[in-house]
PDB file of C-alpha atoms in Angstrom:
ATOM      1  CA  UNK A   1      59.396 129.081 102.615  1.00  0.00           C
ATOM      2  CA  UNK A   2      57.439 126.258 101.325  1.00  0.00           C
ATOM      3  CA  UNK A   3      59.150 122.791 101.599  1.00  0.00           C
ATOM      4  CA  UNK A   4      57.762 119.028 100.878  1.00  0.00           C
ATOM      5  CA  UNK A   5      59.493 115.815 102.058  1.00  0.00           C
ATOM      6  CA  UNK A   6      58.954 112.011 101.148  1.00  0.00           C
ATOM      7  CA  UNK A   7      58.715 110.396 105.069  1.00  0.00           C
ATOM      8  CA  UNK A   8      58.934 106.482 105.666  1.00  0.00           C
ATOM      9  CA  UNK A   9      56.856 105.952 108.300  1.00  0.00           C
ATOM     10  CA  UNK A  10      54.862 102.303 109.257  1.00  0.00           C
ATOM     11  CA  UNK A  11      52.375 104.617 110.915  1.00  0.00           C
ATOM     12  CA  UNK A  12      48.833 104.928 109.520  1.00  0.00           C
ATOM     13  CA  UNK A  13      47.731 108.038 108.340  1.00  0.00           C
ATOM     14  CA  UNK A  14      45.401 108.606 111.166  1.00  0.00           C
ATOM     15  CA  UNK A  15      48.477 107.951 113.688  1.00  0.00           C
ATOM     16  CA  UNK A  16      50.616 110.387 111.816  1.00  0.00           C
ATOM     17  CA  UNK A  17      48.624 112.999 111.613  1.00  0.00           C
ATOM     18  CA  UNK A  18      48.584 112.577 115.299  1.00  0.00           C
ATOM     19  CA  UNK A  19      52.376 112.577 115.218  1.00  0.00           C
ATOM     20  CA  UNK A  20      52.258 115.688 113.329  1.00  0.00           C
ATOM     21  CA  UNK A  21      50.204 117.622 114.962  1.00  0.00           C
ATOM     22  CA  UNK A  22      52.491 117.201 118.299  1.00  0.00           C
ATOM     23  CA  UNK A  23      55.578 118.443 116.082  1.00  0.00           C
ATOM     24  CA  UNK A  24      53.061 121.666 115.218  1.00  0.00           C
ATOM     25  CA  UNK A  25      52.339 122.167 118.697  1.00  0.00           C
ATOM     26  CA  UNK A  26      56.526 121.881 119.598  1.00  0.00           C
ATOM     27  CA  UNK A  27      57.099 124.519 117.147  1.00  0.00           C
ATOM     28  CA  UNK A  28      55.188 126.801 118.978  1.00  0.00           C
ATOM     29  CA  UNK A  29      51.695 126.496 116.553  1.00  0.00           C
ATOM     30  CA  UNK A  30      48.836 126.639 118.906  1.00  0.00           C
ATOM     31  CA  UNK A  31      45.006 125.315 117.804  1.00  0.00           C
ATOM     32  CA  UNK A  32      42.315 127.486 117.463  1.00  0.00           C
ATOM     33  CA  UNK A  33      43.973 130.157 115.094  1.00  0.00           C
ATOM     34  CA  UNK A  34      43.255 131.557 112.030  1.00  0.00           C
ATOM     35  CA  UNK A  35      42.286 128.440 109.402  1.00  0.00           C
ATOM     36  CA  UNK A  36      43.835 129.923 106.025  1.00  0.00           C
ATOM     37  CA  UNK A  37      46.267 132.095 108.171  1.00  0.00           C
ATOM     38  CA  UNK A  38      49.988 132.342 108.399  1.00  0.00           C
ATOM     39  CA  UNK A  39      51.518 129.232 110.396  1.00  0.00           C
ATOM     40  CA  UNK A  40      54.819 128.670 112.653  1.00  0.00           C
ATOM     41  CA  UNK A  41      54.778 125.676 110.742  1.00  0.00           C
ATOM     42  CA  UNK A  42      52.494 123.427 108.861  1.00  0.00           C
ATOM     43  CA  UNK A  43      52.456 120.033 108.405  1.00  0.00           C
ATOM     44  CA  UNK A  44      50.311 118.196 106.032  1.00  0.00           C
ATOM     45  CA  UNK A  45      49.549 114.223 104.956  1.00  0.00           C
ATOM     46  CA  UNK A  46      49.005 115.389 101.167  1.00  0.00           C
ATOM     47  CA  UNK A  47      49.701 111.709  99.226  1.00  0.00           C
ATOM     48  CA  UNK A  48      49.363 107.985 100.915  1.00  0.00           C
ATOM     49  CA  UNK A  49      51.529 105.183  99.397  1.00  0.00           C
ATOM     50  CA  UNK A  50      48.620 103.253 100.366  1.00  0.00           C
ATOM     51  CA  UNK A  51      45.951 105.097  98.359  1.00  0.00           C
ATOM     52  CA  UNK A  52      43.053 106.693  99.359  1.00  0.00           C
ATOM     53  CA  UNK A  53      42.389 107.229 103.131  1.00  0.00           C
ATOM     54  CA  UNK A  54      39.491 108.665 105.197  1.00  0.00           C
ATOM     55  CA  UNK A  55      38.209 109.013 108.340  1.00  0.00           C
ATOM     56  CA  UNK A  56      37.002 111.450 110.921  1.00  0.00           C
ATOM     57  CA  UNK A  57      39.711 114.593 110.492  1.00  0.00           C
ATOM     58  CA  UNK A  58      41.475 113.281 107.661  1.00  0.00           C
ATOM     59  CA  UNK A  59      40.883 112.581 103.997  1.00  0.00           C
ATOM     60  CA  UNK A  60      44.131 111.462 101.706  1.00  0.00           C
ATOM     61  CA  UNK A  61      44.628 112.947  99.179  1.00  0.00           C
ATOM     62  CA  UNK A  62      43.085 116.243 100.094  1.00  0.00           C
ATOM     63  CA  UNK A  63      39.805 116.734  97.317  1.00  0.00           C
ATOM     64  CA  UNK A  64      41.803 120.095  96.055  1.00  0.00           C
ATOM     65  CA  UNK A  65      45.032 118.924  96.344  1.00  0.00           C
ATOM     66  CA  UNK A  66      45.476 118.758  92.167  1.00  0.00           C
ATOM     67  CA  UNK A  67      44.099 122.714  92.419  1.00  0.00           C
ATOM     68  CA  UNK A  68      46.781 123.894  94.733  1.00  0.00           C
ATOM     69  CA  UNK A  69      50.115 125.365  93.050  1.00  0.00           C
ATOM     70  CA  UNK A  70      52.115 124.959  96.689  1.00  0.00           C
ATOM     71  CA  UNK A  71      51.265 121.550  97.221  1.00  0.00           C
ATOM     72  CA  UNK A  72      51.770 120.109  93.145  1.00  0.00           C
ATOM     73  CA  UNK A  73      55.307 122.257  93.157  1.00  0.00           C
ATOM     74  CA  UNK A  74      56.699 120.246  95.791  1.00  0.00           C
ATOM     75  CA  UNK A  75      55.060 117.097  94.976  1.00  0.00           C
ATOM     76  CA  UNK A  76      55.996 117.280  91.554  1.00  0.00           C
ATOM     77  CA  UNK A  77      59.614 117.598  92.509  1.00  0.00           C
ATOM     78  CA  UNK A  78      59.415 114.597  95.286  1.00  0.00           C
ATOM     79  CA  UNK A  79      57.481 112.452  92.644  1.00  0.00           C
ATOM     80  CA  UNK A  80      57.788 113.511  88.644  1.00  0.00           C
ATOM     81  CA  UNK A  81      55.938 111.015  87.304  1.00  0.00           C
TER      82      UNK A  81
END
């Protein structure tokens, strides 16, 4: 089932991303799979209460986040307005 949730988090995104990915990898999600494939679990920086965000790995928002029905569902529901 797809799922969103708002986090708190004084990390940057860079750091939680990193922070993320070791909560994959504790689910059992390995690297190297499939890219567009079924996931144990996947967890995603989609928005930034700081705005805009990019570096090597990461870019927030994601440039097709506004095309994507499973992320604007949930996002809309976190965030109406």
């Amino acid at each position: 089932a797809n799922g969103a949730a708002l986090v708190a988090s004084e990390l940057m995104p860079k750091e939680l991303l990193a922070e993320l990915k070791q909560i994959e990898h504790r689910f059992g999600r390995r690297s190297g799979g499939q890219r567009w494939g079924s996931r144990v679990l996947d967890l995603d920086i989609v928005l930034w209460s700081g705005g805009a965000w990019s570096s090597r790995g990461l870019t927030v928002p994601h440039a097709a986040f506004r095309t994507r029905d499973f992320v604007l569902g949930p996002a809309t529901a976190l965030a109406p307005s």
